[in-house]
Short mmCIF file of C-alpha atoms in Angstrom, two decimals:
data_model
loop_
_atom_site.label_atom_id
_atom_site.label_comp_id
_atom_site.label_asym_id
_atom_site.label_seq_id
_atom_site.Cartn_x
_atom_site.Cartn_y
_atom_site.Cartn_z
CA UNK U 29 -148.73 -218.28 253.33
CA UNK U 30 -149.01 -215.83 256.24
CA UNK U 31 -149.64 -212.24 256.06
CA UNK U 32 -150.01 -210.66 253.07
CA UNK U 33 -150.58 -207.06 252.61
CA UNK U 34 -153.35 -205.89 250.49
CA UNK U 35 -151.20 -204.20 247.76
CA UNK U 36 -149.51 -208.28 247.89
CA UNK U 37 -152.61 -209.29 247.36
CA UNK U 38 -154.25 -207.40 244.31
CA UNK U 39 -150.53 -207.27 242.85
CA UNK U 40 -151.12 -211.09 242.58
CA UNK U 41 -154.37 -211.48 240.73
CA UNK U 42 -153.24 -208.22 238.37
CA UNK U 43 -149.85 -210.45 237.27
CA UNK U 44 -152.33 -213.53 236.37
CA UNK U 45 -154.29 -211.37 234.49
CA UNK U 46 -151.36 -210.01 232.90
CA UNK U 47 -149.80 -213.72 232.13
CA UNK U 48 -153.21 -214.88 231.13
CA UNK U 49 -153.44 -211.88 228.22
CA UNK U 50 -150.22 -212.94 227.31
CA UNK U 51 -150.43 -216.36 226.59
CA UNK U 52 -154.48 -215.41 224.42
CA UNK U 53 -152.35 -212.95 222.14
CA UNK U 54 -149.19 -215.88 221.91
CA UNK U 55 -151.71 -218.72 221.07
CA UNK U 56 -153.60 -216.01 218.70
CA UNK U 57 -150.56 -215.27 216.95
CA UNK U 58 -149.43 -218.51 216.27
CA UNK U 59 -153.02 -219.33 214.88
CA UNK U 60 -152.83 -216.20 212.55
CA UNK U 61 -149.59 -217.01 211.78
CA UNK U 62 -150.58 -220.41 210.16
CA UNK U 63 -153.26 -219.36 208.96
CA UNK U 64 -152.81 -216.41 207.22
CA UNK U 65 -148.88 -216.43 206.96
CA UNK U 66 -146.89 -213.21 207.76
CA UNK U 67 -148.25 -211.16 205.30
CA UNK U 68 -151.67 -211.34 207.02
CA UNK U 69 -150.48 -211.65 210.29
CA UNK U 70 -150.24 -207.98 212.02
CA UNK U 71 -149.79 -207.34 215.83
CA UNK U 72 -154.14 -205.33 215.32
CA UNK U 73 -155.27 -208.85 213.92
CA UNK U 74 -153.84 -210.87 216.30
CA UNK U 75 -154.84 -208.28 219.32
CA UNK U 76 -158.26 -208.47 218.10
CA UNK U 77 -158.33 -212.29 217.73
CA UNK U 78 -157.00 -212.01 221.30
CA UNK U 79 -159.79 -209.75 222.06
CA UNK U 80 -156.81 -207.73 223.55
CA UNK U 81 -156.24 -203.89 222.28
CA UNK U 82 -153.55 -203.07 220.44
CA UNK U 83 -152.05 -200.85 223.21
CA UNK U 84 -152.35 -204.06 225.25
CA UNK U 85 -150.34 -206.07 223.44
CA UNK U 86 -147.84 -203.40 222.10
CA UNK U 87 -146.96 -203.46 226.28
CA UNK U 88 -146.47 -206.86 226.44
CA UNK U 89 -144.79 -206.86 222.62
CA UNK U 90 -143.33 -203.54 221.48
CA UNK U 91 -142.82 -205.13 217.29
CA UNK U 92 -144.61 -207.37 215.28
CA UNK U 93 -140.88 -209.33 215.15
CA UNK U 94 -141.10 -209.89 218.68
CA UNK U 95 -144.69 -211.02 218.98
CA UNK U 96 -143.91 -213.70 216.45
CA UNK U 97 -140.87 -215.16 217.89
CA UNK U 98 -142.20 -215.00 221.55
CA UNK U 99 -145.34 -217.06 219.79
CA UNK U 100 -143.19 -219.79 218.14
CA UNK U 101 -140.98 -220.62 221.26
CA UNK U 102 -144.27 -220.38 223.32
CA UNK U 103 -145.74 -223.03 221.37
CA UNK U 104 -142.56 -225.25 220.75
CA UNK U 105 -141.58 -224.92 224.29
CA UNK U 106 -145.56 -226.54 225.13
CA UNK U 107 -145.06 -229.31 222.78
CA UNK U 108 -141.77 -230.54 224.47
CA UNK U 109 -143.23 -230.50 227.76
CA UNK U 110 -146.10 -232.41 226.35
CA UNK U 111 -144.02 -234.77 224.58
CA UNK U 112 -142.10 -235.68 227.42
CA UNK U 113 -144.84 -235.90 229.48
CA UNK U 114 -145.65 -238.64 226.47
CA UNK U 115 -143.04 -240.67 227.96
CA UNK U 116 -143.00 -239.81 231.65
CA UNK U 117 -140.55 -243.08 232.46
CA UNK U 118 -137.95 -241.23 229.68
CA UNK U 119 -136.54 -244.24 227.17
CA UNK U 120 -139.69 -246.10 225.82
CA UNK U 121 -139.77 -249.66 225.00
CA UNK U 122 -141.58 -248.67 221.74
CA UNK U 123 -139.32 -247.00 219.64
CA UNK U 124 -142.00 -246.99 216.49
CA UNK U 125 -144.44 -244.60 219.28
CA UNK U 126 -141.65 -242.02 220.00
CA UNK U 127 -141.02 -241.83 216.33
CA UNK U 128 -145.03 -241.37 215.39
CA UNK U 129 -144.79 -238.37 218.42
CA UNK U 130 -141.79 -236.83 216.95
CA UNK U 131 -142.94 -236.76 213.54
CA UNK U 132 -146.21 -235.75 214.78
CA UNK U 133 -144.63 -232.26 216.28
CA UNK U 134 -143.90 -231.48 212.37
CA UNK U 135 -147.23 -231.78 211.31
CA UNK U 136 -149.57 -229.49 212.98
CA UNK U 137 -150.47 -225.85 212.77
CA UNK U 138 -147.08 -225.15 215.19
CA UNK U 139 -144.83 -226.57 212.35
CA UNK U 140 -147.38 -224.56 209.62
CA UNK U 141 -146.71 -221.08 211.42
CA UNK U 142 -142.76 -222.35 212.55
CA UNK U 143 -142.86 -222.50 208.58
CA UNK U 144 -144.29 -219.32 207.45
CA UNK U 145 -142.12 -217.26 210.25
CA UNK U 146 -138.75 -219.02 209.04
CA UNK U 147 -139.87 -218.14 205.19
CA UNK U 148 -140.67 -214.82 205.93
CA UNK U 149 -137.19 -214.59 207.80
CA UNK U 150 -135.23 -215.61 205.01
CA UNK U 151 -136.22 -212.05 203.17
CA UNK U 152 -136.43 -209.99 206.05
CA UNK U 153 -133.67 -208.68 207.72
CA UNK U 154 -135.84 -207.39 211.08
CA UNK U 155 -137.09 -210.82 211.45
CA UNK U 156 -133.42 -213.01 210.65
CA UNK U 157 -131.60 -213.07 213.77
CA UNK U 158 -134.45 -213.52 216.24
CA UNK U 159 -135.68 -216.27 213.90
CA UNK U 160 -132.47 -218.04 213.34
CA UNK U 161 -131.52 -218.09 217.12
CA UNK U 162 -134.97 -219.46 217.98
CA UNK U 163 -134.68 -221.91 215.48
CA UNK U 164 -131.28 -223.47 216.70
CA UNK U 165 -132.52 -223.80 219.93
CA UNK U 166 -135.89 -225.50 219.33
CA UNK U 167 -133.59 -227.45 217.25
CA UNK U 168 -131.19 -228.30 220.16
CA UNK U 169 -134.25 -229.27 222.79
CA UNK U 170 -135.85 -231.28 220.22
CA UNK U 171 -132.84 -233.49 219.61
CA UNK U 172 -132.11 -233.90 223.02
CA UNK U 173 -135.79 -234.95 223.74
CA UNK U 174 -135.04 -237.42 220.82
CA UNK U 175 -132.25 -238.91 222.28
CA UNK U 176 -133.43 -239.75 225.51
CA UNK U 177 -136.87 -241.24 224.52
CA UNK U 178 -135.32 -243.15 221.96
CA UNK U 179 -132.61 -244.55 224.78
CA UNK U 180 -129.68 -243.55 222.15
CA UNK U 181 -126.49 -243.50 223.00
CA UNK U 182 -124.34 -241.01 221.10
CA UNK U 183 -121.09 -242.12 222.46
CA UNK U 184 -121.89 -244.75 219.47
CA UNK U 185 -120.51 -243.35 215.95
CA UNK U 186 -123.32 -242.38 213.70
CA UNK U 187 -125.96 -242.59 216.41
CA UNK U 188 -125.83 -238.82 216.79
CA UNK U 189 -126.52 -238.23 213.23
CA UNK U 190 -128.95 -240.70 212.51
CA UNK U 191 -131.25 -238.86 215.47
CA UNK U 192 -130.33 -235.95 213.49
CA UNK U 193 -131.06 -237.54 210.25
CA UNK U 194 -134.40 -238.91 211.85
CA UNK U 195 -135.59 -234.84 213.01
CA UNK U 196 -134.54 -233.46 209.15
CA UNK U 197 -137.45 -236.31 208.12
CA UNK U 198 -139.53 -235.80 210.36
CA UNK U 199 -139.42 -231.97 209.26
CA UNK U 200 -139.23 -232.78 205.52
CA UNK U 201 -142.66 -235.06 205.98
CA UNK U 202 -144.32 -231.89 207.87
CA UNK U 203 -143.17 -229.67 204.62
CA UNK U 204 -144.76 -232.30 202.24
CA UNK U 205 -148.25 -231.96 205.04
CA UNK U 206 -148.42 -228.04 204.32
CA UNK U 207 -150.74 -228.47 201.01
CA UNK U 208 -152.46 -232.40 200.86
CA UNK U 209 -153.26 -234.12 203.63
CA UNK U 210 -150.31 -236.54 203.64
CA UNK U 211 -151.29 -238.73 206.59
CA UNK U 212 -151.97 -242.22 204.93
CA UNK U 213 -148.48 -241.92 202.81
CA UNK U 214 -146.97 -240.39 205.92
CA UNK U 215 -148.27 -243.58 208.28
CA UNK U 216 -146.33 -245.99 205.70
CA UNK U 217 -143.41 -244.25 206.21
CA UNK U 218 -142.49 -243.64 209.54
CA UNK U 219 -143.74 -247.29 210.36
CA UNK U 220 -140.41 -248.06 208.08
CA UNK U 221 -138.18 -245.84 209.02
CA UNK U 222 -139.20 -246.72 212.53
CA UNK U 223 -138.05 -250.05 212.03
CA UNK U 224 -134.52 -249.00 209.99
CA UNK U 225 -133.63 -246.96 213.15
CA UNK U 226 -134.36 -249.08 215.73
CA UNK U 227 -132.17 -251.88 214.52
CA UNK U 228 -129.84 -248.74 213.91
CA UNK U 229 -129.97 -247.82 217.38
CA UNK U 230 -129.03 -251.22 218.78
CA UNK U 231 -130.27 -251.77 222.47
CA UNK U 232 -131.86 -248.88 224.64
CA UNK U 233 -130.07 -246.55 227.26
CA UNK Q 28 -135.27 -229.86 154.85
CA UNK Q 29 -135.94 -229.17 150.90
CA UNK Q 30 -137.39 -226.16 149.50
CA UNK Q 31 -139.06 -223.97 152.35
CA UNK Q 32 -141.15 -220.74 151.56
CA UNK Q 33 -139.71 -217.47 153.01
CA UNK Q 34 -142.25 -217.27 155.44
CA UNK Q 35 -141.19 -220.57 156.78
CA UNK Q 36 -137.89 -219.11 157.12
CA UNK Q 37 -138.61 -216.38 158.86
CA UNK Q 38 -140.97 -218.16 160.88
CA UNK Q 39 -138.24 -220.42 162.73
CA UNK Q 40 -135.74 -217.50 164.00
CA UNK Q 41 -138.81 -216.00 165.37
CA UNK Q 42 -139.95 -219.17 167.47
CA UNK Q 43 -136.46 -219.65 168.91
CA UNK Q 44 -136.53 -215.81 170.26
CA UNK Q 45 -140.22 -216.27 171.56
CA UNK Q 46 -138.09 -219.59 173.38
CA UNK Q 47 -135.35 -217.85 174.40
CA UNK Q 48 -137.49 -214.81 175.98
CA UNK Q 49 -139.73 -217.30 177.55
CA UNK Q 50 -136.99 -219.16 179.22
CA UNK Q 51 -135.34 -215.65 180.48
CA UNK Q 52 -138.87 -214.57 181.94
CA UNK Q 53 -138.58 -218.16 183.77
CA UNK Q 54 -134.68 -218.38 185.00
CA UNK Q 55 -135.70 -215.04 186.59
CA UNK Q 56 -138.93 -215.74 187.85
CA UNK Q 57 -137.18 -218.17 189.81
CA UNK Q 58 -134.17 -216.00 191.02
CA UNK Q 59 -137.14 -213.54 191.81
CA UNK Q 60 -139.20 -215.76 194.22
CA UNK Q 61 -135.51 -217.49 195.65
CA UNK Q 62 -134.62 -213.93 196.94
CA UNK Q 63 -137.56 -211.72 197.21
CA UNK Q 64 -139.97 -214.31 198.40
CA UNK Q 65 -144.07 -214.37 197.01
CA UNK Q 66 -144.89 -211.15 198.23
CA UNK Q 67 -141.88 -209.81 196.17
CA UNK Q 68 -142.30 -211.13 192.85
CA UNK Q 69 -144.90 -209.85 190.73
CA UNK Q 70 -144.81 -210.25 186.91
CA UNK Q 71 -143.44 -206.25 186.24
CA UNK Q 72 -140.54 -207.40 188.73
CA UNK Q 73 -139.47 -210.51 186.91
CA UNK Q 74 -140.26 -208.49 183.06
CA UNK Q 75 -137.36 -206.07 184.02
CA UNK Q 76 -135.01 -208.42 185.48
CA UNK Q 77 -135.28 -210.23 182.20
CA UNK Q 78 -134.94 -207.33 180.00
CA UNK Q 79 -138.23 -208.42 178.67
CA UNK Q 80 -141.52 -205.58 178.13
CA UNK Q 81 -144.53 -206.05 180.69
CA UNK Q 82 -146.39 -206.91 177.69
CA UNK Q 83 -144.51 -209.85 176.34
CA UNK Q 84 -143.92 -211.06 179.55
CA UNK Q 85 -147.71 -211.15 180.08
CA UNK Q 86 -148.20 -212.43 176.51
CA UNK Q 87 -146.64 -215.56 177.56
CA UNK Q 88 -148.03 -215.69 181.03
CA UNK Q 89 -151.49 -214.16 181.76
CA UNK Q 90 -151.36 -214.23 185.42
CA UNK Q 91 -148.67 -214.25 187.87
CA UNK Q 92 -149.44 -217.54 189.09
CA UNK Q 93 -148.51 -219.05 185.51
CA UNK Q 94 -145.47 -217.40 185.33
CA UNK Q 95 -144.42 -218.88 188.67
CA UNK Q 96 -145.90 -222.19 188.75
CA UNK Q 97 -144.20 -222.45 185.04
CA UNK Q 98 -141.02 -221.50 186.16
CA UNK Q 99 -140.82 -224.05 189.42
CA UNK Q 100 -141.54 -226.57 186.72
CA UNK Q 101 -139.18 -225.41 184.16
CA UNK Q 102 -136.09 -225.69 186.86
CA UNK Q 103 -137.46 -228.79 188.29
CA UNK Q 104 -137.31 -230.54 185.03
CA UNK Q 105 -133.76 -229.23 184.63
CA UNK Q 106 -132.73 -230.47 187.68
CA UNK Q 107 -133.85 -233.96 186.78
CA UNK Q 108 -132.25 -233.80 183.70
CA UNK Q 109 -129.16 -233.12 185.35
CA UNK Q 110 -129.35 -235.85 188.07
CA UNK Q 111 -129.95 -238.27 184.98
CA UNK Q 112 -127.06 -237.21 183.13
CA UNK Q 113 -125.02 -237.38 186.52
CA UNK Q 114 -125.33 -241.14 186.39
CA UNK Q 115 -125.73 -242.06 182.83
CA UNK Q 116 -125.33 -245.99 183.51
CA UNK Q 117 -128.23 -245.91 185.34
CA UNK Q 118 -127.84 -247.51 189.05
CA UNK Q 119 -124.77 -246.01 190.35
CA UNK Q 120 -122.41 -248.88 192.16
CA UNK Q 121 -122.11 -245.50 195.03
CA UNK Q 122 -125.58 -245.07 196.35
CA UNK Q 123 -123.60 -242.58 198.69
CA UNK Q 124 -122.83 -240.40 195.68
CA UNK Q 125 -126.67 -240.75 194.76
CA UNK Q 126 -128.08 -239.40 198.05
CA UNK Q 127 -125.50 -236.46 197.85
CA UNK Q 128 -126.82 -235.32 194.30
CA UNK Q 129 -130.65 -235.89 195.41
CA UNK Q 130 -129.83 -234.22 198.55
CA UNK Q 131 -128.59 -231.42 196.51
CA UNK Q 132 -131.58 -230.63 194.34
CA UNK Q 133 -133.43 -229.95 197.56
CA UNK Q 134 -130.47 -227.60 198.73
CA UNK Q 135 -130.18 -224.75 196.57
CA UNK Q 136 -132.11 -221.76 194.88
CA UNK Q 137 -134.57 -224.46 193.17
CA UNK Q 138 -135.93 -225.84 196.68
CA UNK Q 139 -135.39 -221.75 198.03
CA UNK Q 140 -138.22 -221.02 195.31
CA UNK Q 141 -140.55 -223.69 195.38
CA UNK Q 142 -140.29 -223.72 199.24
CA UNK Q 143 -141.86 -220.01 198.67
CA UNK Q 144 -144.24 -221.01 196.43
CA UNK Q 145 -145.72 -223.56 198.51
CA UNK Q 146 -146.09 -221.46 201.32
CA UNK Q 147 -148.07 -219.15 199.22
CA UNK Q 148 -150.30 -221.62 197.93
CA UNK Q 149 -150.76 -222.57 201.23
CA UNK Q 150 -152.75 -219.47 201.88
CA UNK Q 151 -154.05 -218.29 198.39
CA UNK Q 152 -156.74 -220.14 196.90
CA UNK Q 153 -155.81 -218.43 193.52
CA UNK Q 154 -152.61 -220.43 193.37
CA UNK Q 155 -152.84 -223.50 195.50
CA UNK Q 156 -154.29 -226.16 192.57
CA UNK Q 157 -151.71 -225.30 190.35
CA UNK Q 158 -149.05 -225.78 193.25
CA UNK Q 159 -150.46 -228.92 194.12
CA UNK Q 160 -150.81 -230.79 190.89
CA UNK Q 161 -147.08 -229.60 190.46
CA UNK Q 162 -145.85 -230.77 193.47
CA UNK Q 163 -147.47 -234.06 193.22
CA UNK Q 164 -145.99 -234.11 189.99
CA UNK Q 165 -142.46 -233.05 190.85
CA UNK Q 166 -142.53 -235.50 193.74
CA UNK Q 167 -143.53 -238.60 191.29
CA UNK Q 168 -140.65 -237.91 189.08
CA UNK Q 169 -138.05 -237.29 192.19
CA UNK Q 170 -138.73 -241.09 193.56
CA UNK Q 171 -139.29 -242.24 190.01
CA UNK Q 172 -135.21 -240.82 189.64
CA UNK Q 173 -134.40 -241.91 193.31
CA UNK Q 174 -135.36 -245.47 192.94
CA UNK Q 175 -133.71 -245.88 189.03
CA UNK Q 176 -130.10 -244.45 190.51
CA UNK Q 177 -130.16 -246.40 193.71
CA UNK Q 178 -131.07 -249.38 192.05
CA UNK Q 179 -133.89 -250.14 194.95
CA UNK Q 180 -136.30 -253.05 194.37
CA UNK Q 181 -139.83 -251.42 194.91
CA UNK Q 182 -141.48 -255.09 194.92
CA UNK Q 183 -139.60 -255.67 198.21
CA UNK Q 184 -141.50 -255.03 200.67
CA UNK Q 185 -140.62 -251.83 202.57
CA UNK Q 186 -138.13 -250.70 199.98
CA UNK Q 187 -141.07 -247.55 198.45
CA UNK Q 188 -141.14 -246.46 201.89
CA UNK Q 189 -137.55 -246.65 202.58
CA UNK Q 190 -136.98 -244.47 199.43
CA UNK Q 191 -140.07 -241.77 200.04
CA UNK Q 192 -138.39 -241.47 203.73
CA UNK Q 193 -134.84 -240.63 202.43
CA UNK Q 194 -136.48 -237.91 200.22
CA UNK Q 195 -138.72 -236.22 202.90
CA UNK Q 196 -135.14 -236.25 204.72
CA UNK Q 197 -133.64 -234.42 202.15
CA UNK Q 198 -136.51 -231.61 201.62
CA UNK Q 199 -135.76 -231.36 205.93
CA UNK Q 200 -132.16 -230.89 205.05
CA UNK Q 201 -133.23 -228.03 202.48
CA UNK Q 202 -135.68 -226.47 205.07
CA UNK Q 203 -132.83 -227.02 207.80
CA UNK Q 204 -130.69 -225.06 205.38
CA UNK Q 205 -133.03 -221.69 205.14
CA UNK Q 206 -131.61 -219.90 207.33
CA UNK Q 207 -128.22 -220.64 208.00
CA UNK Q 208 -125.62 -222.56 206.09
CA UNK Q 209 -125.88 -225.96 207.42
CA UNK Q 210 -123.60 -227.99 204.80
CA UNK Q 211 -121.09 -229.52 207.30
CA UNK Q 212 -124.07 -230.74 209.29
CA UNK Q 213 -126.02 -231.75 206.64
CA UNK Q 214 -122.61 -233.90 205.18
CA UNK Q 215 -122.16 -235.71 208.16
CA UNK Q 216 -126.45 -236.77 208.57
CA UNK Q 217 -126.22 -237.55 204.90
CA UNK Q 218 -123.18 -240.18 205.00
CA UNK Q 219 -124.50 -241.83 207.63
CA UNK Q 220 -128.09 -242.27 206.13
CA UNK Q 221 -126.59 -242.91 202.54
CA UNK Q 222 -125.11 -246.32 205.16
CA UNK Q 223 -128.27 -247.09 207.11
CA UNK Q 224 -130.32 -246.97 203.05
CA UNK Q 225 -127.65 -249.36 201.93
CA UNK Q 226 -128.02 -252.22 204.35
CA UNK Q 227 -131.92 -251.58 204.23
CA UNK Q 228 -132.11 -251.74 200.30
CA UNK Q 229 -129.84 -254.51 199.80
CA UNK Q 230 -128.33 -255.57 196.35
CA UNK Q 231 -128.70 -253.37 193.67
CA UNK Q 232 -131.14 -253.73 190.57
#
């Protein structure tokens, strides 16, 4: 490393800090978000589930829209990397176990605050574009991650929609999660559908 | 009919009115919780969209969360009524045509409004066992309809879990369709599962 100057050196530690209260009030937001859905989800309760003050995290996230969106993409952008890191040699031989990890994405408290911030978009004008933007491109990432674990090849007709096809089930089974615990029914039916695509697929890429 | 007492007479035009109001208080409950969301619809808001007093509203509903767990079901039981009468022969020789009309009850204002109400069940203990009896109830009758139309073979094994998968699909393709208008998407996904459910169900029943 060198020489470093001392302002170098406490600017360091004071820019962890920084990232560090960060990430508590993203993680805390997300939490409050599926657990108490928008309406109960301010930027005070998630500061003080943070144990952050409010003037802290109104510097790091000047509205409550902002807050919200940063949390999701936070979140979703965590679960890629750790879904990929699922699969570190990319295309698996086991196309039933990338299914099981997609649909798994869709079924825990991400997807349940994903949920309540697109519902609460959908009737709130501040919170529409952000939403809708992040929403296409978690969409985009997660399809390509689909793609390449599943070894698809989308030069094929159909292939591209039947990874599409795959993700809107995968999000419809994490919908039908939000009031029972639909893991039993859920098990049955990916363990099909895992089959139905992989002879849909045809050989790996 | 035979002789009826006046009473009786009058006692019939009065019923259908107490119908007719009740079903206006529902058709707009609905609209209500479609565009406004949960937090937005409260039983004075749906009274005057329906032309109908606070008091008769509440004389048929005591609490908000019968008016709106009544009026999911009301539109839900329209909807399959309407699928039904779509296909009156029963199995449709087009199981393409079938997915597009299943896909569609989970596309518009009807999915919009339950999709609101299950969120808030989700977080209000007041309103979730109502939700989820209905649900569970709603769902029954959606693969009960799915399986008669496609003429599927439940005794097959496989075939009940091909048929729950295509309909958690098509409550993705109603989440997918929130927030932006995601028909010519949704088309293409929906054409080429409508192929991969044909070769997986086999023959028709």
């Amino acid at each position: 490393m060198g020489d470093v100057s001392t302002a170098e050196r406490e600017r360091v530690p004071k820019q962890d800090r920084s990232r560090a209260t960060r990430q508590r009030l993203l993680e805390a937001a997300v939490a409050c978000l599926a657990e108490h859905g928008w309406a109960g989800s301010t930027v005070s309760v998630v500061a003080e589930r943070a144990g952050v003050s409010r003037g802290a995290a109104q510097h790091h996230f000047p509205t409550r829209e902002d807050l919200f969106t940063a949390a999701v993409e936070y979140v979703a952008e965590e679960r890629s990397t750790a879904l990929r890191a699922l699969f570190p040699q990319g295309a698996a031989q086991d196309r039933r176990a990338v299914v099981e990890a997609l649909v798994a994405l869709y079924t825990g408290p991400l997807f349940r605050a994903a949920l309540h911030l697109w519902v609460a978009a959908s009737n709130e004008e501040q919170l529409r574009p952000q939403v809708t933007e992040l929403e296409a491109r978690v969409g985009r990432e997660s399809h390509r991650i689909a793609v390449d674990l599943l070894g698809a090849d989308e030069s094929e007709p159909g292939v591209r929609e039947t990874v599409q096809g795959l993700l809107d089930m995968a999000r419809g089974l994490g919908l039908a999660n939000l009031l029972t615990d639909d893991g039993p029914r859920r098990e049955r039916v990916v363990a099909q559908w895992a089959a139905l695509l992989d002879d849909a697929l045809g050989a790996r890429h």
